[in-house]
CSV table of C-alpha atoms in Angstrom, one decimal:
chain,number,residue,atom,x,y,z
A,255,MET,CA,-16.6,-92.3,-34.7
A,256,ASN,CA,-13.9,-95.2,-35.2
A,257,ASN,CA,-15.1,-96.7,-38.3
A,258,TRP,CA,-17.2,-96.0,-41.3
A,259,THR,CA,-20.3,-98.2,-41.9
A,260,LYS,CA,-23.3,-97.9,-44.0
A,261,GLU,CA,-25.4,-97.0,-41.0
A,262,ASN,CA,-23.1,-93.8,-40.4
A,263,ILE,CA,-24.4,-92.5,-43.8
A,264,GLU,CA,-27.3,-90.1,-43.7
A,265,SER,CA,-29.9,-89.8,-46.3
A,266,GLN,CA,-28.8,-89.0,-49.9
A,267,ASN,CA,-32.3,-88.4,-51.2
A,268,GLY,CA,-32.1,-85.9,-54.0
A,269,LYS,CA,-28.4,-86.3,-54.6
A,270,ILE,CA,-26.6,-87.5,-57.6
A,271,VAL,CA,-23.3,-89.2,-57.2
A,272,ILE,CA,-20.8,-90.6,-59.5
A,273,VAL,CA,-18.9,-93.8,-58.4
A,274,THR,CA,-15.9,-94.8,-60.4
A,275,GLY,CA,-14.8,-98.6,-60.4
A,276,SER,CA,-18.4,-99.4,-59.6
A,277,SER,CA,-18.5,-102.7,-61.6
A,278,SER,CA,-16.9,-104.6,-58.5
A,279,GLY,CA,-15.4,-104.5,-55.3
A,280,ILE,CA,-15.3,-101.2,-53.2
A,281,GLY,CA,-16.9,-99.1,-55.9
A,282,PHE,CA,-19.8,-101.7,-56.4
A,283,GLU,CA,-20.6,-101.6,-52.5
A,284,ALA,CA,-20.3,-97.8,-52.5
A,285,ALA,CA,-22.7,-97.6,-55.4
A,286,LYS,CA,-25.1,-100.1,-53.7
A,287,VAL,CA,-25.1,-98.5,-50.3
A,288,LEU,CA,-25.6,-95.0,-51.7
A,289,SER,CA,-28.4,-96.1,-53.8
A,290,GLU,CA,-30.0,-97.7,-50.6
A,291,LYS,CA,-29.5,-94.3,-49.0
A,292,GLY,CA,-31.6,-92.6,-51.8
A,293,ALA,CA,-28.9,-91.2,-54.0
A,294,LYS,CA,-29.2,-91.4,-57.8
A,295,VAL,CA,-26.0,-93.3,-58.8
A,296,ILE,CA,-24.2,-92.9,-61.9
A,297,ILE,CA,-21.7,-95.7,-62.2
A,298,ALA,CA,-18.4,-95.2,-64.2
A,299,VAL,CA,-16.7,-98.2,-65.7
A,300,ARG,CA,-14.5,-99.3,-68.4
A,301,ASN,CA,-16.3,-102.5,-69.2
A,302,GLU,CA,-20.0,-102.2,-70.4
A,303,GLU,CA,-20.9,-106.0,-70.0
A,304,LYS,CA,-19.6,-105.5,-66.3
A,305,ALA,CA,-21.6,-102.5,-65.8
A,306,GLU,CA,-24.8,-104.2,-66.9
A,307,LYS,CA,-24.1,-106.8,-64.4
A,308,ALA,CA,-23.6,-104.3,-61.7
A,309,ILE,CA,-26.8,-102.4,-62.5
A,310,HIS,CA,-28.8,-105.5,-62.6
A,311,SER,CA,-27.5,-106.8,-59.2
A,312,ILE,CA,-28.0,-103.4,-57.6
A,313,LYS,CA,-31.6,-102.9,-58.9
A,314,LYS,CA,-32.3,-106.5,-57.7
A,315,GLU,CA,-31.0,-105.7,-54.2
A,316,VAL,CA,-32.2,-102.1,-54.1
A,317,PRO,CA,-35.9,-101.7,-55.4
A,318,GLY,CA,-36.3,-98.4,-57.0
A,319,ALA,CA,-32.6,-97.8,-57.6
């Protein structure tokens, strides 16, 4: 495999993951993709307001997240 894409990630059903820096950037995208793959994602951030925005955005894009 030459590159890493969300299609390369297997099902994460039943797994719990912690993603740091998940209110924006790579951390946000990782949290979203892992949610899409079925993981229960715990986001770790420093800013509660940004965290709420990230959670809302992920739940909007990933039903059941």
